Amino acid sequence: MATRFISNFVPPAPAAPRRPKSISFEIPGPPQGKARPRVVRARNGMSMTYTPDKTVAYEELVRLRYKAAAQGFRFADDAQLAMQITAFYPVPKSKSKRIKANMLAGAMRPTKKPDCDNVIKIICDALNELAYKDDAQIVVTQMSKYYGEVPKTLVKIMEVHS
C-alpha cells in the first residue's frame, strides 16, 4: 500500500506538560529539627558562625528525597503553597508493651524534641530554591507528630488556590 501525503495536514500540537498540583515525599529516619547556628571565637578574637554538621546532612537528605519525587519540578515563583508534615518518632524501647501499643495506636503522641517549629524550619529551608523560590511562599502549614514502627517524616507540598 502506498503512503499518501495530505498537503494541508498540520499535526496537533503536543499537549503542554501537566504541572503537578502537589508533591509528596518521605524522609527516612527520626525527625530532626533545625539546630541553631554555632559561634566560635578564634584566638585572635574574631567570631565565626557555622551550621552544625547534623543539620547540613539532614537538609541534604531532604533535598535528595524531594529531587527523587519531583523529577525536576519546581513550583512557580508566584505560587501560594501549603505544606503538610507528618513526623513519626521512634517508640522508646524502655516502655511496656501496653504503653508501646497505645503509642503506635495514636492514643499517646510525642511531646518531646525536636519541636514542631524546628522540624518545619529545617524542611522549608532545605527546599528553598529547589521546590520553590523562597519559603515565604508557604502560606499554610500543618505539622503532626506520631509514634511509628519506622521513624520517618512525610512531606506534602500543595498549591493553594484562592
Coordinates of N, CA, C and O in Angstrom, one line a residue:
M1 N 0.8 -1.2 0.0 CA 0.0 0.0 0.0 C 0.9 1.2 0.0 O 1.8 1.3 0.8
A2 N 0.6 2.2 -0.8 CA 1.4 3.4 -1.0 C 1.0 4.4 0.1 O -0.2 4.5 0.5
T3 N 2.0 5.2 0.5 CA 1.7 6.2 1.5 C 1.3 7.5 0.8 O 1.9 7.9 -0.1
R4 N 0.2 8.0 1.3 CA -0.3 9.3 0.7 C -0.1 10.4 1.7 O -0.2 10.3 2.9
F5 N 0.4 11.5 1.1 CA 0.6 12.7 1.9 C -0.5 13.7 1.7 O -0.9 13.9 0.6
I6 N -1.0 14.3 2.8 CA -2.0 15.3 2.7 C -1.3 16.6 2.8 O -0.6 16.9 3.8
S7 N -1.5 17.5 1.8 CA -0.7 18.7 1.7 C -1.0 19.7 2.8 O -0.1 20.4 3.2
N8 N -2.2 19.8 3.2 CA -2.6 20.8 4.2 C -2.6 20.3 5.7 O -3.0 21.0 6.6
F9 N -2.1 19.1 5.9 CA -2.2 18.5 7.2 C -1.2 19.2 8.2 O 0.0 19.4 7.9
V10 N -1.7 19.6 9.3 CA -0.9 20.1 10.4 C -1.1 19.2 11.6 O -2.2 19.0 12.1
P11 N 0.0 18.6 12.1 CA -0.2 17.7 13.2 C -0.6 18.4 14.4 O -0.3 19.6 14.6
P12 N -1.4 17.8 15.3 CA -1.8 18.5 16.5 C -0.6 18.8 17.4 O 0.4 18.1 17.4
A13 N -0.7 20.0 18.1 CA 0.4 20.4 19.0 C 0.5 19.4 20.2 O -0.6 19.0 20.6
P14 N 1.7 19.1 20.6 CA 1.7 18.2 21.8 C 1.1 18.9 23.0 O 1.2 20.1 23.1
A15 N 0.5 18.1 23.8 CA -0.2 18.7 25.0 C 0.9 19.3 25.9 O 2.0 18.7 26.0
A16 N 0.6 20.4 26.5 CA 1.5 21.0 27.4 C 1.7 20.1 28.6 O 0.8 19.4 29.1
P17 N 2.9 20.0 29.1 CA 3.2 19.1 30.2 C 2.3 19.6 31.4 O 2.2 20.8 31.7
R18 N 1.7 18.6 32.1 CA 0.8 19.0 33.2 C 1.7 19.2 34.4 O 2.6 18.5 34.7
R19 N 1.4 20.3 35.1 CA 2.1 20.7 36.3 C 1.4 20.0 37.5 O 0.2 20.0 37.6
P20 N 2.2 19.3 38.3 CA 1.6 18.6 39.4 C 1.0 19.7 40.4 O 1.6 20.7 40.6
K21 N -0.1 19.4 41.0 CA -0.7 20.3 42.0 C -0.1 20.1 43.3 O -0.2 20.9 44.2
S22 N 0.5 18.9 43.5 CA 1.2 18.6 44.8 C 2.3 17.6 44.6 O 2.4 16.9 43.6
I23 N 3.3 17.7 45.5 CA 4.4 16.7 45.5 C 4.5 16.1 46.9 O 4.4 16.9 47.9
S24 N 4.6 14.8 47.0 CA 4.7 14.1 48.3 C 6.0 13.3 48.3 O 6.4 12.8 47.3
F25 N 6.7 13.3 49.4 CA 7.9 12.5 49.6 C 8.1 12.1 51.0 O 7.5 12.7 51.9
E26 N 9.0 11.2 51.2 CA 9.3 10.6 52.5 C 10.7 10.8 52.9 O 11.6 10.6 52.0
I27 N 11.0 11.3 54.1 CA 12.4 11.4 54.6 C 12.6 10.3 55.6 O 11.9 10.3 56.7
P28 N 13.4 9.3 55.3 CA 13.7 8.2 56.3 C 14.4 8.7 57.5 O 15.2 9.6 57.5
G29 N 14.2 8.0 58.6 CA 15.0 8.2 59.8 C 14.2 9.1 60.8 O 13.1 9.7 60.4
P30 N 14.6 9.2 62.0 CA 14.0 10.1 63.0 C 13.9 11.5 62.6 O 14.8 12.0 61.9
P31 N 12.8 12.2 62.9 CA 12.6 13.6 62.5 C 13.7 14.4 63.2 O 14.1 14.1 64.3
Q32 N 14.2 15.4 62.5 CA 15.2 16.3 63.1 C 14.7 17.8 63.0 O 14.0 18.1 62.0
G33 N 15.2 18.6 63.9 CA 14.9 20.0 63.9 C 16.1 20.8 63.4 O 17.2 20.3 63.4
K34 N 15.8 22.0 63.1 CA 16.9 22.9 62.7 C 17.6 23.4 63.9 O 17.1 23.9 64.8
A35 N 18.9 23.1 63.9 CA 19.8 23.5 65.1 C 20.2 24.9 64.9 O 20.3 25.4 63.8
R36 N 20.4 25.6 66.0 CA 20.9 27.0 66.0 C 22.3 27.0 65.4 O 23.1 26.1 65.6
P37 N 22.6 28.1 64.7 CA 24.0 28.3 64.2 C 24.9 28.4 65.4 O 24.6 29.0 66.5
R38 N 26.1 27.9 65.3 CA 27.1 27.9 66.4 C 28.1 29.0 66.1 O 28.5 29.3 65.0
V39 N 28.5 29.6 67.2 CA 29.5 30.7 67.1 C 30.7 30.3 67.9 O 30.6 29.9 69.1
V40 N 31.9 30.4 67.3 CA 33.1 30.1 68.0 C 34.1 31.3 67.8 O 34.0 32.0 66.8
R41 N 34.9 31.5 68.8 CA 35.8 32.6 68.8 C 37.2 32.0 68.6 O 37.7 31.1 69.2
A42 N 37.9 32.6 67.6 CA 39.3 32.3 67.4 C 40.2 33.0 68.4 O 39.8 33.9 69.1
R43 N 41.4 32.5 68.4 CA 42.4 33.1 69.3 C 42.7 34.6 69.1 O 43.0 35.4 70.0
N44 N 42.5 35.0 67.8 CA 42.7 36.4 67.5 C 41.5 37.3 67.8 O 41.5 38.5 67.6
G45 N 40.4 36.7 68.4 CA 39.3 37.5 68.9 C 38.2 37.5 67.9 O 37.1 38.0 68.2
M46 N 38.4 37.0 66.6 CA 37.4 37.0 65.6 C 36.3 35.9 65.9 O 36.7 34.9 66.5
S47 N 35.1 36.2 65.6 CA 34.0 35.2 65.7 C 33.7 34.6 64.4 O 33.7 35.2 63.4
M48 N 33.4 33.3 64.4 CA 33.0 32.6 63.2 C 31.7 31.8 63.5 O 31.6 31.2 64.5
T49 N 30.7 31.9 62.6 CA 29.5 31.2 62.7 C 29.4 30.1 61.7 O 29.9 30.2 60.6
Y50 N 28.9 28.9 62.2 CA 28.7 27.8 61.3 C 27.5 27.0 61.6 O 27.0 27.1 62.7
T51 N 27.0 26.3 60.6 CA 25.8 25.4 60.8 C 26.3 24.1 61.2 O 27.2 23.5 60.6
P52 N 25.7 23.5 62.3 CA 26.2 22.1 62.7 C 26.0 21.1 61.6 O 25.1 21.1 60.8
D53 N 27.0 20.2 61.6 CA 27.1 19.1 60.5 C 25.8 18.3 60.4 O 25.4 17.9 59.3
K54 N 25.2 18.0 61.6 CA 23.9 17.2 61.6 C 22.8 17.9 60.8 O 22.1 17.3 60.1
T55 N 22.7 19.2 61.0 CA 21.7 20.0 60.3 C 22.0 20.0 58.8 O 21.1 19.8 57.9
V56 N 23.2 20.2 58.4 CA 23.6 20.3 57.0 C 23.3 18.9 56.3 O 22.8 18.9 55.2
A57 N 23.6 17.8 57.0 CA 23.4 16.5 56.4 C 21.9 16.2 56.3 O 21.5 15.7 55.2
Y58 N 21.1 16.6 57.2 CA 19.7 16.4 57.1 C 19.0 17.2 56.0 O 18.2 16.7 55.3
E59 N 19.5 18.5 55.9 CA 19.0 19.3 54.8 C 19.3 18.7 53.5 O 18.5 18.7 52.5
E60 N 20.5 18.1 53.3 CA 20.9 17.5 52.1 C 20.0 16.3 51.8 O 19.6 16.0 50.7
L61 N 19.7 15.5 52.8 CA 18.8 14.3 52.7 C 17.4 14.8 52.2 O 16.8 14.2 51.4
V62 N 16.9 15.9 52.8 CA 15.6 16.4 52.4 C 15.6 16.8 50.9 O 14.7 16.5 50.2
R63 N 16.7 17.5 50.5 CA 16.8 17.8 49.1 C 16.8 16.6 48.2 O 16.2 16.6 47.1
L64 N 17.6 15.6 48.5 CA 17.7 14.4 47.7 C 16.3 13.7 47.6 O 16.0 13.3 46.5
R65 N 15.6 13.6 48.7 CA 14.3 13.0 48.6 C 13.3 13.8 47.8 O 12.5 13.2 47.1
Y66 N 13.3 15.1 47.9 CA 12.5 15.9 47.1 C 12.8 15.7 45.6 O 11.9 15.6 44.8
K67 N 14.1 15.8 45.3 CA 14.5 15.7 43.9 C 14.0 14.3 43.3 O 13.6 14.3 42.1
A68 N 14.1 13.3 44.0 CA 13.7 12.0 43.6 C 12.2 11.9 43.3 O 11.7 11.3 42.3
A69 N 11.4 12.6 44.1 CA 9.9 12.6 44.0 C 9.5 13.6 42.9 O 8.5 13.3 42.1
A70 N 10.1 14.8 42.8 CA 9.7 15.8 41.9 C 10.1 15.7 40.5 O 9.5 16.3 39.6
Q71 N 11.2 15.0 40.3 CA 11.8 14.8 38.9 C 11.9 16.1 38.1 O 11.5 16.3 37.0
G72 N 12.6 17.1 38.8 CA 12.9 18.3 38.2 C 11.8 19.4 38.3 O 12.0 20.5 37.8
F73 N 10.6 19.1 38.9 CA 9.6 20.1 39.0 C 9.9 21.1 40.1 O 10.4 20.7 41.2
R74 N 9.5 22.3 39.8 CA 9.6 23.4 40.8 C 8.3 24.2 40.7 O 7.9 24.5 39.6
F75 N 7.8 24.6 41.9 CA 6.6 25.4 41.9 C 6.9 26.8 41.4 O 8.0 27.3 41.5
A76 N 5.9 27.4 40.8 CA 6.1 28.8 40.2 C 6.5 29.8 41.3 O 6.1 29.6 42.5
D77 N 7.2 30.8 40.9 CA 7.7 31.8 41.8 C 6.6 32.6 42.5 O 6.8 33.1 43.6
D78 N 5.4 32.6 41.9 CA 4.3 33.4 42.5 C 3.3 32.5 43.1 O 2.2 33.0 43.5
A79 N 3.6 31.2 43.2 CA 2.6 30.2 43.7 C 2.5 30.4 45.2 O 3.4 30.7 45.9
Q80 N 1.2 30.2 45.7 CA 1.0 30.2 47.1 C 0.9 28.7 47.5 O 0.2 28.0 46.9
L81 N 1.7 28.4 48.5 CA 1.8 26.9 48.9 C 1.4 26.6 50.3 O 1.4 27.4 51.2
A82 N 1.0 25.3 50.4 CA 0.7 24.8 51.7 C 1.6 23.6 51.9 O 1.9 22.9 51.0
M83 N 2.1 23.4 53.1 CA 2.9 22.3 53.4 C 2.3 21.5 54.6 O 2.0 22.0 55.6
Q84 N 2.3 20.2 54.4 CA 1.8 19.2 55.4 C 2.9 18.3 55.8 O 3.5 17.6 54.9
I85 N 3.2 18.3 57.0 CA 4.3 17.4 57.5 C 3.8 16.5 58.6 O 3.1 17.0 59.6
T86 N 4.1 15.2 58.5 CA 3.7 14.2 59.5 C 5.0 13.5 59.9 O 5.6 12.8 59.1
A87 N 5.4 13.7 61.2 CA 6.6 13.1 61.7 C 6.3 11.9 62.5 O 5.4 12.0 63.4
F88 N 7.0 10.8 62.3 CA 6.8 9.6 63.0 C 8.1 9.4 63.8 O 9.2 9.1 63.3
Y89 N 8.0 9.5 65.2 CA 9.1 9.3 66.1 C 9.3 7.9 66.5 O 8.3 7.1 66.5
P90 N 10.5 7.5 66.8 CA 10.7 6.1 67.2 C 10.0 5.8 68.6 O 10.0 6.7 69.4
V91 N 9.5 4.6 68.8 CA 8.9 4.3 70.1 C 10.1 3.9 71.1 O 11.0 3.1 70.7
P92 N 10.1 4.5 72.3 CA 11.2 4.2 73.2 C 11.2 2.8 73.6 O 10.2 2.2 73.9
K93 N 12.4 2.1 73.6 CA 12.5 0.7 73.9 C 12.2 0.4 75.4 O 11.8 -0.7 75.7
S94 N 12.3 1.4 76.2 CA 12.1 1.2 77.7 C 10.7 1.1 78.1 O 10.4 0.8 79.2
K95 N 9.7 1.4 77.2 CA 8.3 1.4 77.6 C 7.7 0.0 77.6 O 8.2 -0.9 76.9
S96 N 6.6 -0.2 78.4 CA 6.0 -1.5 78.4 C 5.2 -1.8 77.1 O 5.0 -0.9 76.4
K97 N 4.8 -3.0 77.0 CA 4.1 -3.4 75.7 C 2.8 -2.7 75.6 O 2.4 -2.2 74.5
R98 N 2.1 -2.5 76.8 CA 0.8 -1.7 76.8 C 1.0 -0.3 76.3 O 0.3 0.2 75.5
I99 N 2.0 0.4 76.9 CA 2.3 1.8 76.5 C 2.7 1.9 75.0 O 2.3 2.7 74.3
K100 N 3.6 0.9 74.6 CA 4.0 0.9 73.2 C 2.8 0.8 72.3 O 2.7 1.5 71.2
A101 N 1.9 -0.1 72.6 CA 0.7 -0.3 71.8 C -0.1 1.0 71.8 O -0.7 1.3 70.7
N102 N -0.3 1.7 72.9 CA -1.0 3.0 72.9 C -0.3 4.0 72.0 O -0.9 4.8 71.3
M103 N 1.0 4.0 72.1 CA 1.8 5.0 71.3 C 1.6 4.7 69.8 O 1.3 5.6 69.0
L104 N 1.7 3.4 69.4 CA 1.5 3.1 68.0 C 0.1 3.3 67.5 O -0.2 3.5 66.3
A105 N -0.9 3.2 68.4 CA -2.3 3.4 68.0 C -2.7 4.9 67.9 O -3.8 5.2 67.5
G106 N -1.8 5.7 68.4 CA -2.0 7.2 68.3 C -2.7 7.7 69.6 O -3.0 8.9 69.6
A107 N -2.9 6.9 70.6 CA -3.5 7.3 71.8 C -2.5 8.2 72.6 O -2.9 9.1 73.4
M108 N -1.3 8.0 72.4 CA -0.2 8.8 73.1 C 0.7 9.3 71.9 O 1.1 8.6 71.0
R109 N 0.9 10.6 72.0 CA 1.7 11.3 70.9 C 2.9 11.9 71.5 O 3.0 12.2 72.7
P110 N 4.0 12.0 70.7 CA 5.3 12.5 71.2 C 5.2 14.0 71.7 O 4.6 14.8 71.0
T111 N 5.6 14.3 72.9 CA 5.7 15.6 73.4 C 7.2 15.9 73.6 O 7.5 16.6 74.6
K112 N 8.1 15.4 72.8 CA 9.5 15.6 73.0 C 10.1 16.3 71.8 O 9.4 16.6 70.8
K113 N 11.4 16.6 72.0 CA 12.1 17.3 70.9 C 12.4 16.4 69.8 O 12.5 15.2 70.0
P114 N 12.5 16.8 68.5 CA 12.5 18.3 68.2 C 11.1 18.8 68.1 O 10.1 18.1 67.9
D115 N 11.0 20.1 68.4 CA 9.8 20.9 68.4 C 9.2 20.9 66.9 O 10.0 20.9 66.0
C116 N 7.9 21.1 66.8 CA 7.3 21.2 65.5 C 7.9 22.3 64.7 O 8.2 22.2 63.5
D117 N 8.1 23.5 65.3 CA 8.6 24.6 64.5 C 10.0 24.4 64.0 O 10.3 24.8 62.9
N118 N 10.8 23.7 64.7 CA 12.2 23.4 64.2 C 12.1 22.3 63.1 O 13.0 22.4 62.2
V119 N 11.2 21.4 63.1 CA 11.1 20.4 62.1 C 10.6 21.1 60.8 O 11.1 20.9 59.7
I120 N 9.6 22.0 60.9 CA 9.1 22.7 59.8 C 10.3 23.6 59.2 O 10.5 23.6 58.0
K121 N 11.0 24.2 60.1 CA 12.1 25.2 59.6 C 13.1 24.4 58.8 O 13.6 24.9 57.7
I122 N 13.6 23.3 59.3 CA 14.7 22.6 58.5 C 14.2 22.1 57.2 O 14.9 22.2 56.2
I123 N 12.9 21.7 57.1 CA 12.4 21.2 55.8 C 12.2 22.4 54.8 O 12.6 22.3 53.7
C124 N 11.6 23.4 55.3 CA 11.3 24.6 54.5 C 12.6 25.2 54.0 O 12.8 25.6 52.8
D125 N 13.6 25.4 54.9 CA 14.9 26.0 54.5 C 15.6 25.1 53.5 O 16.3 25.6 52.5
A126 N 15.6 23.8 53.6 CA 16.3 22.9 52.7 C 15.7 23.0 51.3 O 16.4 22.8 50.3
L127 N 14.4 23.3 51.2 CA 13.8 23.3 49.9 C 13.8 24.6 49.2 O 13.3 24.8 48.0
N128 N 14.4 25.7 49.8 CA 14.5 27.0 49.2 C 15.3 26.8 47.9 O 16.3 26.1 47.8
E129 N 14.8 27.5 46.8 CA 15.5 27.5 45.5 C 15.5 26.1 44.8 O 16.0 26.0 43.8
L130 N 14.8 25.1 45.4 CA 14.7 23.8 44.8 C 13.2 23.5 44.5 O 12.9 23.3 43.3
A131 N 12.4 23.5 45.5 CA 11.0 23.3 45.3 C 10.2 24.5 45.0 O 9.2 24.5 44.3
Y132 N 10.7 25.6 45.5 CA 10.1 27.0 45.3 C 11.2 28.0 45.5 O 12.3 27.7 45.9
K133 N 10.8 29.2 45.1 CA 11.9 30.3 45.1 C 12.3 30.6 46.6 O 13.5 30.6 46.9
D134 N 11.3 30.8 47.5 CA 11.6 31.1 48.9 C 10.5 30.5 49.7 O 9.3 30.5 49.3
D135 N 10.8 30.1 51.0 CA 9.8 29.5 51.8 C 8.7 30.6 52.3 O 7.8 30.2 52.9
A136 N 8.9 31.8 51.9 CA 7.9 32.8 52.2 C 6.6 32.6 51.4 O 5.6 33.1 51.7
Q137 N 6.7 31.7 50.3 CA 5.6 31.4 49.5 C 4.6 30.4 50.3 O 3.5 30.2 49.9
I138 N 5.1 29.8 51.4 CA 4.3 28.9 52.1 C 3.3 29.7 53.0 O 3.8 30.4 53.9
V139 N 2.0 29.6 52.7 CA 1.0 30.4 53.4 C 0.2 29.6 54.4 O -0.5 30.1 55.3
V140 N 0.3 28.2 54.3 CA -0.4 27.3 55.3 C 0.6 26.2 55.6 O 1.2 25.6 54.7
T141 N 0.7 25.9 56.9 CA 1.5 24.7 57.3 C 0.6 23.9 58.3 O -0.2 24.4 59.1
Q142 N 0.8 22.6 58.2 CA 0.2 21.7 59.2 C 1.3 20.7 59.6 O 1.9 20.0 58.7
M143 N 1.5 20.5 60.9 CA 2.5 19.6 61.4 C 1.9 18.7 62.4 O 1.2 19.2 63.3
S144 N 2.1 17.4 62.3 CA 1.6 16.4 63.2 C 2.8 15.5 63.7 O 3.6 15.2 62.9
K145 N 2.7 15.1 64.9 CA 3.7 14.2 65.5 C 3.0 12.9 66.0 O 2.0 13.0 66.7
Y146 N 3.6 11.8 65.6 CA 3.1 10.5 66.0 C 4.3 9.6 66.3 O 5.4 9.9 66.0
Y147 N 4.0 8.5 67.0 CA 5.0 7.4 67.1 C 4.8 6.4 66.0 O 3.6 6.2 65.5
G148 N 5.8 5.8 65.5 CA 5.7 4.8 64.4 C 6.7 3.7 64.6 O 7.8 3.9 65.2
E149 N 6.4 2.6 64.0 CA 7.3 1.4 64.0 C 8.6 1.8 63.3 O 9.7 1.4 63.7
V150 N 8.4 2.6 62.2 CA 9.6 3.0 61.4 C 9.6 4.6 61.5 O 8.7 5.2 61.0
P151 N 10.7 5.1 62.1 CA 10.8 6.6 62.2 C 11.0 7.2 60.8 O 11.8 6.7 60.0
K152 N 10.2 8.2 60.5 CA 10.2 8.9 59.2 C 9.5 10.2 59.2 O 8.7 10.4 60.2
T153 N 9.6 11.0 58.2 CA 8.8 12.2 58.1 C 8.2 12.2 56.7 O 8.9 12.0 55.7
L154 N 6.9 12.4 56.6 CA 6.2 12.5 55.3 C 5.9 14.0 55.1 O 5.5 14.7 56.0
V155 N 6.2 14.4 53.8 CA 6.0 15.8 53.5 C 5.1 15.9 52.2 O 5.4 15.2 51.3
K156 N 4.2 16.8 52.2 CA 3.4 17.1 51.0 C 3.3 18.6 50.9 O 3.0 19.3 51.8
I157 N 3.6 19.0 49.6 CA 3.6 20.5 49.3 C 2.5 20.6 48.2 O 2.5 19.9 47.2
M158 N 1.6 21.5 48.4 CA 0.5 21.7 47.5 C 0.3 23.2 47.2 O 0.6 24.1 48.0
E159 N -0.2 23.4 46.0 CA -0.6 24.8 45.6 C -1.9 25.1 46.2 O -2.8 24.3 46.3
V160 N -2.0 26.4 46.7 CA -3.2 26.9 47.3 C -3.9 27.8 46.3 O -3.3 28.7 45.8
H161 N -5.2 27.5 46.1 CA -5.9 28.4 45.1 C -7.0 29.1 45.9 O -7.7 28.5 46.7
S162 N -7.0 30.5 45.7 CA -8.0 31.3 46.5 C -9.4 31.1 45.9 O -9.7 30.7 44.9

